[in-house]
Amino acid sequence: MICHVKKRLSDYSYVFFEDKPKPQKHHLSVSPGSRHSFFLLLFCNKVSFNIRRVIEISIQHKQLVNRDQMSSPVAAMATTKLYIVYYSLYGHVETMAREVQRGANAVQGVEATLWQVPETLSSVILQKMKAPGKANDVPEIRPEQLIDADGFLFGFPSRFGVMAAQFKAFFDASHELWECQALAGKPAGIFWSTGFHGGGQELTALTAVTQLAHHGMIFVPLGYTFGSGMFEMNEVKGGSSYGAGTYAADGSREPTELELQQAFHQGKYVAEITKKLKNKPLSA
């Protein structure tokens, strides 16, 4: 798959030259006062092109690797890379993510790596919110790094029934991957944390599926594969058939043992599916 760069300099003329009724295809006059904006535009356009080129090369490399894997029985059993990407403000989702990783790494031939998306709140705001520091052993991820993974598990807290803005900002920044459909066909699961029972245990997952759909990713729900734990009525338990979940309440509640078991199961379950799809591509 090759990413075609369709943007032209004339597409942006409305932004910097509002006095012109329509973009000029053959001539672009620049007033002295707007030269700074003009050169900034050229720089940004060049950066955008370079990012697309990196993505294009990465996709072509992955295609060559997949071709080699299909022709070599030994290469076909190469390590399956599962990226567990999360955002956690107070640590609840991080706790779930680590258990998801344990479950995924329990599958032979799978390498599960933890990543966290960048924080968008300032240190001043975080301090006022009494948010603990981020995990030092979990690196931040850039959207273009998603190309290297064979599958994903995305985790985030709920905000008014949808994923936290920090994670949405991360997906919004992945438009270069979307344009190339670089993630199409890759499996992905979802896990989350909400404040209480009516805080979006199912809605958060449902609204997050749209992000996967536009990228062409394959949503892997948990279903009822967790068995009797899905029907536990003697204790409060987060999660649903869409994925593993937990409740944070006022922030003092931590994921229960049952919720962690479900997270472990989800990590293992998605890892197994990712491994199967990697070793037997859909086009085979």
Short mmCIF file of C-alpha atoms in Angstrom, two decimals:
data_model
loop_
_atom_site.label_atom_id
_atom_site.label_comp_id
_atom_site.label_asym_id
_atom_site.label_seq_id
_atom_site.Cartn_x
_atom_site.Cartn_y
_atom_site.Cartn_z
CA MET A 1 0.00 0.00 0.00
CA ILE A 2 1.42 3.34 -0.98
CA CYS A 3 0.36 6.56 0.61
CA HIS A 4 -0.44 9.17 -2.02
CA VAL A 5 0.29 12.74 -1.04
CA LYS A 6 -2.60 14.83 -2.33
CA LYS A 7 -2.08 18.14 -0.56
CA ARG A 8 -1.04 21.09 -2.70
CA LEU A 9 0.25 24.47 -1.66
CA SER A 10 -2.75 26.13 -3.28
CA ASP A 11 -5.07 24.26 -0.91
CA TYR A 12 -3.93 26.54 1.88
CA SER A 13 -4.21 29.91 0.12
CA TYR A 14 -7.49 30.68 1.87
CA VAL A 15 -5.72 30.61 5.21
CA PHE A 16 -3.04 33.16 4.52
CA PHE A 17 -4.46 35.20 1.64
CA GLU A 18 -8.07 35.89 2.50
CA ASP A 19 -8.27 38.76 -0.01
CA LYS A 20 -8.24 36.26 -2.89
CA PRO A 21 -11.63 34.74 -3.85
CA LYS A 22 -10.18 31.36 -4.81
CA PRO A 23 -6.84 29.52 -4.79
CA GLN A 24 -4.47 30.40 -7.63
CA LYS A 25 -3.15 27.38 -9.48
CA HIS A 26 -0.30 29.01 -11.42
CA HIS A 27 0.57 32.14 -9.49
CA LEU A 28 0.82 32.76 -5.79
CA SER A 29 1.60 36.32 -4.74
CA VAL A 30 2.89 36.87 -1.26
CA SER A 31 2.63 40.22 0.46
CA PRO A 32 5.63 41.35 2.53
CA GLY A 33 3.64 41.05 5.73
CA SER A 34 2.73 37.45 5.08
CA ARG A 35 6.14 36.11 4.05
CA HIS A 36 6.70 34.64 7.50
CA SER A 37 3.44 32.70 7.24
CA PHE A 38 4.31 31.65 3.72
CA PHE A 39 7.67 30.14 4.68
CA LEU A 40 6.12 28.58 7.79
CA LEU A 41 3.57 26.98 5.50
CA LEU A 42 6.29 25.61 3.24
CA PHE A 43 8.11 24.20 6.26
CA CYS A 44 4.98 22.55 7.67
CA ASN A 45 4.10 21.14 4.26
CA LYS A 46 7.60 19.65 3.98
CA VAL A 47 7.39 18.14 7.47
CA SER A 48 3.99 16.64 6.64
CA PHE A 49 5.40 15.14 3.45
CA ASN A 50 8.39 13.68 5.32
CA ILE A 51 6.09 12.04 7.88
CA ARG A 52 4.05 10.51 5.08
CA ARG A 53 7.22 9.28 3.41
CA VAL A 54 8.36 7.59 6.63
CA ILE A 55 4.97 5.90 6.91
CA GLU A 56 5.11 4.82 3.26
CA ILE A 57 8.56 3.28 3.70
CA SER A 58 7.46 1.54 6.90
CA ILE A 59 4.43 0.05 5.17
CA GLN A 60 6.53 -1.19 2.26
CA HIS A 61 9.00 -2.72 4.72
CA LYS A 62 6.19 -4.51 6.55
CA GLN A 63 4.89 -5.86 3.23
CA LEU A 64 8.33 -7.29 2.43
CA VAL A 65 8.57 -8.84 5.89
CA ASN A 66 5.11 -10.41 5.54
CA ARG A 67 6.05 -11.80 2.13
CA ASP A 68 9.18 -13.38 3.59
CA GLN A 69 7.18 -14.83 6.47
CA MET A 70 4.79 -16.50 4.05
CA SER A 71 7.68 -18.14 2.16
CA SER A 72 9.62 -19.31 5.22
CA PRO A 73 8.13 -21.66 7.88
CA VAL A 74 10.72 -20.48 10.40
CA ALA A 75 10.08 -16.80 9.76
CA ALA A 76 6.33 -17.37 9.95
CA MET A 77 6.71 -18.09 13.68
CA ALA A 78 8.39 -14.75 14.34
CA THR A 79 7.48 -12.81 17.46
CA THR A 80 4.02 -11.28 17.47
CA LYS A 81 4.12 -7.69 18.72
CA LEU A 82 1.17 -6.51 20.77
CA TYR A 83 1.10 -2.86 21.85
CA ILE A 84 -0.87 -1.99 24.98
CA VAL A 85 -1.44 1.74 24.68
CA TYR A 86 -3.15 3.54 27.55
CA TYR A 87 -3.85 6.83 29.29
CA SER A 88 -4.20 6.92 33.06
CA LEU A 89 -4.68 9.97 35.26
CA TYR A 90 -4.98 8.39 38.71
CA GLY A 91 -3.48 4.97 38.04
CA HIS A 92 -6.58 2.78 37.67
CA VAL A 93 -6.14 2.19 33.94
CA GLU A 94 -2.41 1.71 34.41
CA THR A 95 -3.09 -1.09 36.90
CA MET A 96 -5.41 -2.73 34.39
CA ALA A 97 -2.87 -2.26 31.58
CA ARG A 98 -0.15 -4.06 33.49
CA GLU A 99 -2.45 -7.02 34.08
CA VAL A 100 -3.44 -7.01 30.42
CA GLN A 101 0.27 -7.14 29.58
CA ARG A 102 0.80 -10.10 31.89
CA GLY A 103 -1.98 -11.98 30.16
CA ALA A 104 -0.66 -11.19 26.69
CA ASN A 105 2.89 -12.22 27.57
CA ALA A 106 1.55 -15.56 28.81
CA VAL A 107 1.01 -16.50 25.16
CA GLN A 108 4.09 -18.12 23.67
CA GLY A 109 5.60 -16.11 20.84
CA VAL A 110 3.92 -12.85 21.86
CA GLU A 111 5.76 -9.77 23.04
CA ALA A 112 3.44 -7.28 24.74
CA THR A 113 4.76 -3.76 25.27
CA LEU A 114 3.26 -1.00 27.41
CA TRP A 115 2.97 2.52 26.03
CA GLN A 116 1.24 5.64 27.31
CA VAL A 117 -0.11 8.51 25.25
CA PRO A 118 1.16 12.05 25.91
CA GLU A 119 -0.48 14.14 28.61
CA THR A 120 -2.28 17.27 27.42
CA LEU A 121 -2.84 18.90 30.81
CA SER A 122 -0.22 21.25 32.22
CA SER A 123 1.74 20.40 35.34
CA VAL A 124 -0.10 23.18 37.18
CA ILE A 125 -3.49 21.64 36.42
CA LEU A 126 -2.29 18.14 37.27
CA GLN A 127 -1.01 19.41 40.60
CA LYS A 128 -4.35 21.04 41.39
CA MET A 129 -6.10 17.78 40.48
CA LYS A 130 -3.72 15.93 42.84
CA ALA A 131 -2.82 13.53 40.06
CA PRO A 132 0.13 11.21 40.78
CA GLY A 133 3.10 11.15 38.46
CA LYS A 134 3.24 9.04 35.33
CA ALA A 135 4.95 5.66 35.27
CA ASN A 136 8.65 6.16 34.60
CA ASP A 137 9.05 2.69 33.10
CA VAL A 138 6.41 3.20 30.40
CA PRO A 139 7.50 5.34 27.42
CA GLU A 140 5.26 7.72 25.52
CA ILE A 141 4.22 6.67 22.06
CA ARG A 142 3.92 8.61 18.82
CA PRO A 143 1.15 7.69 16.35
CA GLU A 144 3.60 6.57 13.64
CA GLN A 145 5.04 3.96 16.01
CA LEU A 146 1.77 2.04 15.83
CA ILE A 147 2.86 0.68 12.45
CA ASP A 148 5.35 -1.65 14.11
CA ALA A 149 2.69 -3.56 16.06
CA ASP A 150 0.69 -6.57 14.90
CA GLY A 151 -2.20 -5.84 17.27
CA PHE A 152 -3.36 -3.49 20.00
CA LEU A 153 -5.16 -3.10 23.28
CA PHE A 154 -6.20 0.48 24.02
CA GLY A 155 -7.06 1.54 27.57
CA PHE A 156 -8.44 4.81 28.90
CA PRO A 157 -10.73 6.34 31.53
CA SER A 158 -14.19 7.53 30.56
CA ARG A 159 -15.16 11.19 30.32
CA PHE A 160 -18.91 11.74 29.93
CA GLY A 161 -19.33 8.40 28.17
CA VAL A 162 -16.40 8.70 25.79
CA MET A 163 -12.64 8.17 25.98
CA ALA A 164 -10.58 10.79 27.78
CA ALA A 165 -9.54 13.77 25.66
CA GLN A 166 -5.89 12.82 25.96
CA PHE A 167 -6.49 9.56 24.13
CA LYS A 168 -8.79 11.21 21.60
CA ALA A 169 -6.03 13.73 20.89
CA PHE A 170 -3.68 10.82 20.22
CA PHE A 171 -6.11 9.29 17.73
CA ASP A 172 -6.68 12.70 16.14
CA ALA A 173 -2.93 12.94 15.56
CA SER A 174 -2.96 9.62 13.69
CA HIS A 175 -4.52 11.10 10.55
CA GLU A 176 -1.39 10.32 8.52
CA LEU A 177 -1.88 6.63 9.31
CA TRP A 178 -5.56 6.92 8.46
CA GLU A 179 -4.80 8.47 5.07
CA CYS A 180 -2.55 5.52 4.25
CA GLN A 181 -4.81 2.98 6.01
CA ALA A 182 -1.58 1.76 7.59
CA LEU A 183 -3.42 0.04 10.46
CA ALA A 184 -6.11 -1.63 8.38
CA GLY A 185 -6.62 -5.30 9.19
CA LYS A 186 -4.86 -5.16 12.56
CA PRO A 187 -6.82 -6.51 15.56
CA ALA A 188 -7.53 -4.23 18.52
CA GLY A 189 -9.28 -4.55 21.88
CA ILE A 190 -10.42 -1.95 24.41
CA PHE A 191 -10.42 -1.69 28.21
CA TRP A 192 -11.45 1.21 30.43
CA SER A 193 -12.29 2.74 33.79
CA THR A 194 -15.42 4.67 34.80
CA GLY A 195 -16.51 6.43 37.95
CA PHE A 196 -19.62 4.39 38.64
CA HIS A 197 -22.05 1.88 37.13
CA GLY A 198 -23.86 4.44 34.95
CA GLY A 199 -20.66 6.23 33.98
CA GLY A 200 -20.19 4.57 30.61
CA GLN A 201 -19.12 0.95 31.11
CA GLU A 202 -20.55 0.06 27.69
CA LEU A 203 -20.95 3.48 26.07
CA THR A 204 -17.25 4.25 26.41
CA ALA A 205 -16.38 1.13 24.44
CA LEU A 206 -19.07 1.72 21.83
CA THR A 207 -17.96 5.28 21.14
CA ALA A 208 -14.33 4.16 20.93
CA VAL A 209 -15.06 1.59 18.23
CA THR A 210 -15.48 4.42 15.70
CA GLN A 211 -11.76 5.19 15.99
CA LEU A 212 -10.90 1.61 15.08
CA ALA A 213 -13.41 1.49 12.25
CA HIS A 214 -12.04 4.55 10.45
CA HIS A 215 -8.55 3.07 10.60
CA GLY A 216 -9.84 -0.24 9.26
CA MET A 217 -8.77 -2.11 12.38
CA ILE A 218 -10.56 -5.29 13.49
CA PHE A 219 -12.35 -4.80 16.79
CA VAL A 220 -11.87 -7.82 19.06
CA PRO A 221 -14.55 -7.80 21.77
CA LEU A 222 -14.21 -9.94 24.87
CA GLY A 223 -17.57 -11.57 24.32
CA TYR A 224 -18.39 -13.99 27.14
CA THR A 225 -15.09 -15.84 26.90
CA PHE A 226 -14.33 -14.95 30.53
CA GLY A 227 -16.90 -17.57 31.53
CA SER A 228 -18.67 -17.46 34.88
CA GLY A 229 -16.82 -14.28 35.83
CA MET A 230 -19.01 -12.41 33.37
CA PHE A 231 -22.10 -13.31 35.36
CA GLU A 232 -20.80 -12.55 38.86
CA MET A 233 -23.58 -10.85 40.85
CA ASN A 234 -22.21 -11.02 44.39
CA GLU A 235 -19.77 -8.17 43.93
CA VAL A 236 -19.43 -4.99 41.92
CA LYS A 237 -17.46 -5.68 38.75
CA GLY A 238 -16.62 -3.52 35.78
CA GLY A 239 -16.27 -4.67 32.21
CA SER A 240 -18.67 -6.18 29.70
CA SER A 241 -18.68 -8.20 26.51
CA TYR A 242 -16.86 -5.28 24.87
CA GLY A 243 -13.80 -5.57 27.11
CA ALA A 244 -12.38 -5.43 30.61
CA GLY A 245 -13.26 -2.54 32.88
CA THR A 246 -13.11 -1.22 36.41
CA TYR A 247 -14.74 1.39 38.64
CA ALA A 248 -12.77 4.22 40.23
CA ALA A 249 -15.65 5.68 42.29
CA ASP A 250 -14.25 8.75 44.09
CA GLY A 251 -10.76 7.61 43.19
CA SER A 252 -10.18 5.51 46.27
CA ARG A 253 -11.45 2.25 44.77
CA GLU A 254 -8.84 0.08 43.08
CA PRO A 255 -9.45 -2.69 40.51
CA THR A 256 -10.65 -5.83 42.28
CA GLU A 257 -9.13 -9.27 41.92
CA LEU A 258 -11.98 -10.34 39.64
CA GLU A 259 -11.53 -7.27 37.43
CA LEU A 260 -7.80 -7.96 37.20
CA GLN A 261 -8.49 -11.57 36.27
CA GLN A 262 -10.73 -10.34 33.49
CA ALA A 263 -7.99 -7.95 32.31
CA PHE A 264 -5.47 -10.82 32.31
CA HIS A 265 -7.88 -12.94 30.30
CA GLN A 266 -8.46 -10.15 27.77
CA GLY A 267 -4.73 -9.68 27.26
CA LYS A 268 -4.27 -13.38 26.65
CA TYR A 269 -7.35 -13.64 24.43
CA VAL A 270 -6.43 -10.72 22.15
CA ALA A 271 -2.81 -11.90 22.01
CA GLU A 272 -3.90 -15.33 20.79
CA ILE A 273 -6.09 -13.82 18.07
CA THR A 274 -3.35 -11.40 17.02
CA LYS A 275 -0.89 -14.28 16.75
CA LYS A 276 -3.27 -16.29 14.58
CA LEU A 277 -3.87 -13.37 12.23
CA LYS A 278 -0.16 -12.61 11.96
CA ASN A 279 0.73 -16.20 11.04
CA LYS A 280 -2.19 -16.52 8.67
CA PRO A 281 -2.86 -13.18 6.93
CA LEU A 282 -6.40 -12.47 5.77
CA SER A 283 -5.28 -12.47 2.14
CA ALA A 284 -3.93 -16.02 2.41
#
